[in-house]
Coordinates of C-alpha atoms and ligand atoms in Angstrom, one line a residue:
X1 CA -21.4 -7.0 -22.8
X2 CA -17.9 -9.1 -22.4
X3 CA -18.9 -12.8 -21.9
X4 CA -17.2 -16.3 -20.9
X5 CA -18.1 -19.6 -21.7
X6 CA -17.3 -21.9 -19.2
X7 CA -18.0 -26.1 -19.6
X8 CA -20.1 -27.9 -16.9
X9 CA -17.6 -28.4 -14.5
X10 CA -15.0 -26.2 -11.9
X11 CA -14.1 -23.0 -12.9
X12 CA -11.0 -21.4 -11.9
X13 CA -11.6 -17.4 -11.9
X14 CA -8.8 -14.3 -11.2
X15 CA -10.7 -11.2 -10.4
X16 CA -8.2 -7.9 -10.1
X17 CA -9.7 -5.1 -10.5
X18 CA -7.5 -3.1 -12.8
X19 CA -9.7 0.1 -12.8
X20 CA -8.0 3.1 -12.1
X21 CA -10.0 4.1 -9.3
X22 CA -13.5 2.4 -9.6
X23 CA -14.9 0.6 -6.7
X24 CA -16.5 -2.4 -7.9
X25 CA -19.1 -4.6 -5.7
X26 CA -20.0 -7.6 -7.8
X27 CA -23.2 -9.8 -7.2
X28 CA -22.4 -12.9 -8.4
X29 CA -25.8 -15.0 -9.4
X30 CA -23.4 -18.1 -8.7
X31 CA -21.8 -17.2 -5.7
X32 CA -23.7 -20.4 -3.8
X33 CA -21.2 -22.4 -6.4
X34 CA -18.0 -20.8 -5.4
X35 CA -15.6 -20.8 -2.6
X36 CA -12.6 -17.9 -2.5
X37 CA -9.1 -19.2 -2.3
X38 CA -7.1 -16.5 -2.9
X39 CA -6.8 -12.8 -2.4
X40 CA -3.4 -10.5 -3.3
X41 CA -0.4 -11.9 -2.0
X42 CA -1.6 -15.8 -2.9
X43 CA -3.6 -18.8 -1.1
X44 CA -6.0 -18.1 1.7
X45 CA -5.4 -20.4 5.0
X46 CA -8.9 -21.2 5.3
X47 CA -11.7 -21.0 1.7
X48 CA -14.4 -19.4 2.2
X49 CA -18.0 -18.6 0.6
X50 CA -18.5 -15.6 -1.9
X51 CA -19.6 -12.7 -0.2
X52 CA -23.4 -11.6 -1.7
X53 CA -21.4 -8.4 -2.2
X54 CA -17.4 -9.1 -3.8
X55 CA -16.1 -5.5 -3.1
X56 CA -12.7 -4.9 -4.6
X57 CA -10.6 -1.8 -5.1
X58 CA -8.6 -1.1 -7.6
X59 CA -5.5 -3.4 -7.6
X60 CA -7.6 -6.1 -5.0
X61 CA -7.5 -9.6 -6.3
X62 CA -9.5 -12.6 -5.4
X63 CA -9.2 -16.0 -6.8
X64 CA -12.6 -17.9 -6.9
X65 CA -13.3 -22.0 -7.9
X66 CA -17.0 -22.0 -8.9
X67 CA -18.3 -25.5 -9.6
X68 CA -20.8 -25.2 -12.6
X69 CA -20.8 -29.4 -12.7
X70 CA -24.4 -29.4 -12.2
X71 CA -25.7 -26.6 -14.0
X72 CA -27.6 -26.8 -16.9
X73 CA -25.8 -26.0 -20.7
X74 CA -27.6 -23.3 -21.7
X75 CA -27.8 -21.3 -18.1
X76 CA -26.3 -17.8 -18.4
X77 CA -25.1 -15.5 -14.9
X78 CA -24.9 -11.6 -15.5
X79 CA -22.2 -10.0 -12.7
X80 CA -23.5 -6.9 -11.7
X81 CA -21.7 -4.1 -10.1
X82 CA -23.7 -2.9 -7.1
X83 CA -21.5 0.3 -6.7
X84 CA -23.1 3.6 -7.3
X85 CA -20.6 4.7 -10.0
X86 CA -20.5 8.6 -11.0
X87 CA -20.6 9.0 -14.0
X88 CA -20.9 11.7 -17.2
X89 CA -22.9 9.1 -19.1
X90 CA -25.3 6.1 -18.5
X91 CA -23.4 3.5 -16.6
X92 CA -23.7 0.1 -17.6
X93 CA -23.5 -1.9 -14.4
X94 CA -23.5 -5.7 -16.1
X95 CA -20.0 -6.1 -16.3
X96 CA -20.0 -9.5 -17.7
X97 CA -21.8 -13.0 -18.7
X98 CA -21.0 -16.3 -17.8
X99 CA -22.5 -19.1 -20.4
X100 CA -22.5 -22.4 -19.8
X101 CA -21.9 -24.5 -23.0
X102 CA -21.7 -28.3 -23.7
X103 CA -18.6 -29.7 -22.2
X104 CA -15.8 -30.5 -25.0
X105 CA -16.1 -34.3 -26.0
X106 CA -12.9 -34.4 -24.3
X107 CA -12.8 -36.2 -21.0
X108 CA -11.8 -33.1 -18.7
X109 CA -10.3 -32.9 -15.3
X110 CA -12.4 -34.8 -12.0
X111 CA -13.9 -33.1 -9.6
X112 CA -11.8 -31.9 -6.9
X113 CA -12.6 -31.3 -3.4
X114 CA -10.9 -28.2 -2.2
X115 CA -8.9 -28.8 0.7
X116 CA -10.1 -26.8 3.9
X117 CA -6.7 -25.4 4.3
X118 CA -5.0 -24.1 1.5
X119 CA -1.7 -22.9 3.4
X120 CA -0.2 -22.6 6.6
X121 CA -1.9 -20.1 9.5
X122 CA 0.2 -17.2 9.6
X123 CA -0.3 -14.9 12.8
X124 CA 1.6 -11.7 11.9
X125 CA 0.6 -9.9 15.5
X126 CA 2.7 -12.4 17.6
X127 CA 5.6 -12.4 15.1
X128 CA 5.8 -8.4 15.4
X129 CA 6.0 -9.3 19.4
X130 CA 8.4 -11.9 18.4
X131 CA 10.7 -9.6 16.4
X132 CA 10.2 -6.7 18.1
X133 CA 9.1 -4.6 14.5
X134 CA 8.6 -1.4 15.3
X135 CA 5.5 0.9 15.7
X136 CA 4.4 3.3 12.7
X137 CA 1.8 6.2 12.1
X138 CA 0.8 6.6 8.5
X139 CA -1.6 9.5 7.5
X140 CA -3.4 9.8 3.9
X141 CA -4.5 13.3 3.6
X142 CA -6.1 15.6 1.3
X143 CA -5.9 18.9 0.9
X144 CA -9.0 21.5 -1.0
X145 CA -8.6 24.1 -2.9
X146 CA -11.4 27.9 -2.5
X147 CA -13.8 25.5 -4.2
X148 CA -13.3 22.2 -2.0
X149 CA -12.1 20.9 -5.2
X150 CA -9.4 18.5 -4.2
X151 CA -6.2 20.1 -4.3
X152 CA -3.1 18.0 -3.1
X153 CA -3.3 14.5 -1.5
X154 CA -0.1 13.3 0.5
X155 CA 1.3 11.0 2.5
X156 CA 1.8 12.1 6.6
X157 CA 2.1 15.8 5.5
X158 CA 5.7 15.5 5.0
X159 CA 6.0 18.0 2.5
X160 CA 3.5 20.9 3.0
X161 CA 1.5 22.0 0.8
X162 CA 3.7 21.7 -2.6
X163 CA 1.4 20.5 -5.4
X164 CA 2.4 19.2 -9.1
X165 CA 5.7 17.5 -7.9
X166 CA 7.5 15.4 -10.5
X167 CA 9.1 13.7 -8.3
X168 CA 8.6 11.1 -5.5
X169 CA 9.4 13.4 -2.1
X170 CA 7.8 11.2 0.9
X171 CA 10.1 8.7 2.2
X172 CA 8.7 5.2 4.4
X173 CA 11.0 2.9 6.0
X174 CA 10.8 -0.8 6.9
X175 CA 13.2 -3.1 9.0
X176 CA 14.2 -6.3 6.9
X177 CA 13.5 -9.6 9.1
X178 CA 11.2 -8.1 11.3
X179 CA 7.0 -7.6 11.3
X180 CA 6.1 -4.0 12.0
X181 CA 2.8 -2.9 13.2
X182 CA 1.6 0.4 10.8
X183 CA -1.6 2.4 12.1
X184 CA -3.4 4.1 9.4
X185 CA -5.4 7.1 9.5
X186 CA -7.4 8.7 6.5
X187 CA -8.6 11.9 7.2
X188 CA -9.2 12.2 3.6
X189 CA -13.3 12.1 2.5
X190 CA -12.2 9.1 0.3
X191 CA -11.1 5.5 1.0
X192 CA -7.9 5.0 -0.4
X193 CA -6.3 1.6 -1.4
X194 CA -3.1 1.7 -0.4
X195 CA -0.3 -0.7 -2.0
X196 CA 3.3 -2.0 -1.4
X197 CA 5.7 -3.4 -3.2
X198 CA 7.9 -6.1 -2.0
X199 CA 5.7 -6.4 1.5
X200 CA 2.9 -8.3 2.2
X201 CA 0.6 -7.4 4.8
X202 CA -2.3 -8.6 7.2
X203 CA -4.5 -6.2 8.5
X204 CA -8.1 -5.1 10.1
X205 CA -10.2 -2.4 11.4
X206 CA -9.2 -2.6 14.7
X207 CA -6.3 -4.7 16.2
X208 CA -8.6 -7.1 18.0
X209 CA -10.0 -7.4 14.4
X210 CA -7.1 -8.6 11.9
X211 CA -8.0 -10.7 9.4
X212 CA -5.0 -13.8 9.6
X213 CA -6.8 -15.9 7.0
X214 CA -4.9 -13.7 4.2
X215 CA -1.7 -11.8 2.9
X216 CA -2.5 -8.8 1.4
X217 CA -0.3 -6.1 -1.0
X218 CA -3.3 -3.9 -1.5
X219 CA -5.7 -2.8 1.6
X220 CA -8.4 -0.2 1.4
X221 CA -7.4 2.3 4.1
X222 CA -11.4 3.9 5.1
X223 CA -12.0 7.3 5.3
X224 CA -12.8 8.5 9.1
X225 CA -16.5 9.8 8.6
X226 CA -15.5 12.7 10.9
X227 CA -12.6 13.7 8.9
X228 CA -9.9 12.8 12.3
X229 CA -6.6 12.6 11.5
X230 CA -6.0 11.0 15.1
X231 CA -8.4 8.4 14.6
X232 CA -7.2 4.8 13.0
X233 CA -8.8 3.6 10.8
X234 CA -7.4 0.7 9.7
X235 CA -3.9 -1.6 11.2
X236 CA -2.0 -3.3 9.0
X237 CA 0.9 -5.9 10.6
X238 CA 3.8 -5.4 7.8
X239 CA 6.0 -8.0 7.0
X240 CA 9.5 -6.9 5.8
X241 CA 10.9 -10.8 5.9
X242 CA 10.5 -13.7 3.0
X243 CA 6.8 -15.1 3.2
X244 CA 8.5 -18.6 3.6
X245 CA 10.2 -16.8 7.4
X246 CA 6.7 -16.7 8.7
X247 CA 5.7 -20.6 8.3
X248 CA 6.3 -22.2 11.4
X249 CA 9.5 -24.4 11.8
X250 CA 10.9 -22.5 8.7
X251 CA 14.5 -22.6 8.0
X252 CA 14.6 -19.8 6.4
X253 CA 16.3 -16.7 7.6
X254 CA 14.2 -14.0 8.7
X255 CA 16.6 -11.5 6.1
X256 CA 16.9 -14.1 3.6
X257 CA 15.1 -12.7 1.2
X258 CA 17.3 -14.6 -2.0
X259 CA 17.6 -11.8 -3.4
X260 CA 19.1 -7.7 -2.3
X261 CA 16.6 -5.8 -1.3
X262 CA 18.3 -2.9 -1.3
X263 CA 17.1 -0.7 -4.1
X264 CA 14.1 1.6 -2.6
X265 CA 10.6 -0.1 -3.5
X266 CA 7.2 2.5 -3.6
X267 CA 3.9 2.5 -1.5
X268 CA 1.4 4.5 -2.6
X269 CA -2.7 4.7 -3.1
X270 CA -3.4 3.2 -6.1
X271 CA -5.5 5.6 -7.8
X272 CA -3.6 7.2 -10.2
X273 CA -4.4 10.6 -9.5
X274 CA -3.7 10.5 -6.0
X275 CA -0.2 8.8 -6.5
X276 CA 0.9 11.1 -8.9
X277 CA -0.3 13.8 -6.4
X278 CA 2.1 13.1 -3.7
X279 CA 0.5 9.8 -1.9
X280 CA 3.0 7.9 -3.0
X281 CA 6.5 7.7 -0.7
X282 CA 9.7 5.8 -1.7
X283 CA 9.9 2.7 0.2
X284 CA 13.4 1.2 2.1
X285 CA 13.6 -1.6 3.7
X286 CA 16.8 -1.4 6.2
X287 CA 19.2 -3.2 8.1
X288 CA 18.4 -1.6 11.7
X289 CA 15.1 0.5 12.4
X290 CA 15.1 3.6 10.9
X291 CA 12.0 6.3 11.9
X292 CA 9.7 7.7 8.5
Ligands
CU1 CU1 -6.1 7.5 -2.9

């Protein structure tokens, strides 16, 4: 098993989970320690304590300072996945150790106290009212072949039921300087993590349930247990402007992005199989609101 020594004081850690299309849940022994401050797209507004179950999909990052200051050299931690993992052979579920060794005999940094905001509020729901972003339906779907052996996977059936495409065929559009509002649904039997480039995003189950506390690239997109594509699972507010547009008394331009963003980007699940499988669509961002 992988293992880390860390010294008897804070401990900056970067979980991504760079799987291909595991689902890990860590329990982390030292959670009680630790306080997240980051997820995907950078700080957190507000820290907050370690889940006793750290889901992340593949691509998902969190950024955790755990403060081992009073913990006794010697003490080890074992992060254990909780997922049930399928598997051809014996899975292995300790994914790593944490030791805690003397502390170098040189003096190291103090203590810090973590500040209880980390960046400015950003409410993406009343800057879509603001900007007037448009509205947009995105279905992930999967297709079975005679033995429900998944066949196809695509992105709002926009191209049938072609299979083994080389090429990227689905097309997504978003308006530069404005937030959009994007309503998932995932009649699919899987969860999917869906991923953009060049966009960040804030999102939630339900619209009277985003989560403004963090600016996501990568968002798990559930599965609707009854298989309905016309159920939502998951809203995402999209924001096609500079992250610096969305502080409050910014100067900055709401298309002022510093650099062209012209070139088409890509959004797509981020398990490999199902992006090379069509759930992947070239992604524009525009000058005036063009429809998917
Ligand atoms: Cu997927």
């Amino acid at each position: 098993m992988p293992y880390l020594e860390v010294e008897p004081r804070q401990v900056r850690f970067r979980f991504a989970n760079v799987a291909n299309a595991r689902v890990y849940t860590f329990a982390l022994p030292f959670a009680p320690k630790c306080q997240v401050i980051a997820t995907d797209s950078g700080f957190v507004h507000i820290p907050y304590e370690v889940p006793a179950n750290l889901t992340i999909f593949p691509l998902e990052r969190f950024e955790l300072v755990c403060d081992f200051s009073s913990t006794e050299v010697g003490t080890t931690f074992e992060i254990v996945d909780q997922s049930y993992q399928e598997s051809m052979y014996p899975y292995e579920p300790r994914v790593m150790q944490i030791r805690v060794k003397a502390a170098h005999a040189c003096q190291g940094p103090e203590l810090v106290t973590i500040p209880s905001t980390l960046v400015e509020y950003k409410d993406l729901r009343s800057l879509y009212e603001e900007t007037k972003g448009m509205t947009r339906s995105i279905t992930l779907m999967e297709m079975d072949d005679m033995n429900d052996c998944p066949l196809h996977l695509h992105l709002d059936n926009q191209f049938g039921h072609e299979m083994n495409i080389s090429t990227i065929k689905a097309t997504l559009h978003g308006t530069r300087g404005k937030v959009e509002k994007w309503y998932f649904h995932n009649p699919s039997p899987d969860p999917h993590p869906f991923h953009w480039h060049v966009v960040n995003a804030q999102c939630g189950p339900s619209d009277d349930d985003i989560n403004t506390n963090a600016m996501k690239d990568t968002v798990p997109i559930p599965a609707d247990p009854d298989q309905n594509a016309t159920v939502v699972t998951q809203v995402c507010y999209v924001v096609c402007t500079p992250n610096e547009y969305l502080v409050v008394d910014s100067n900055r331009a709401a298309t002022d992005f510093g650099f062209t963003p012209k070139q088409p980007y890509v959004a797509h699940c981020h398990i490999m199989e199902h992006e090379e499988n069509a759930m992947m669509a070239w992604f524009y961002l525009t000058d005036t609101d063009v429809e998917n």
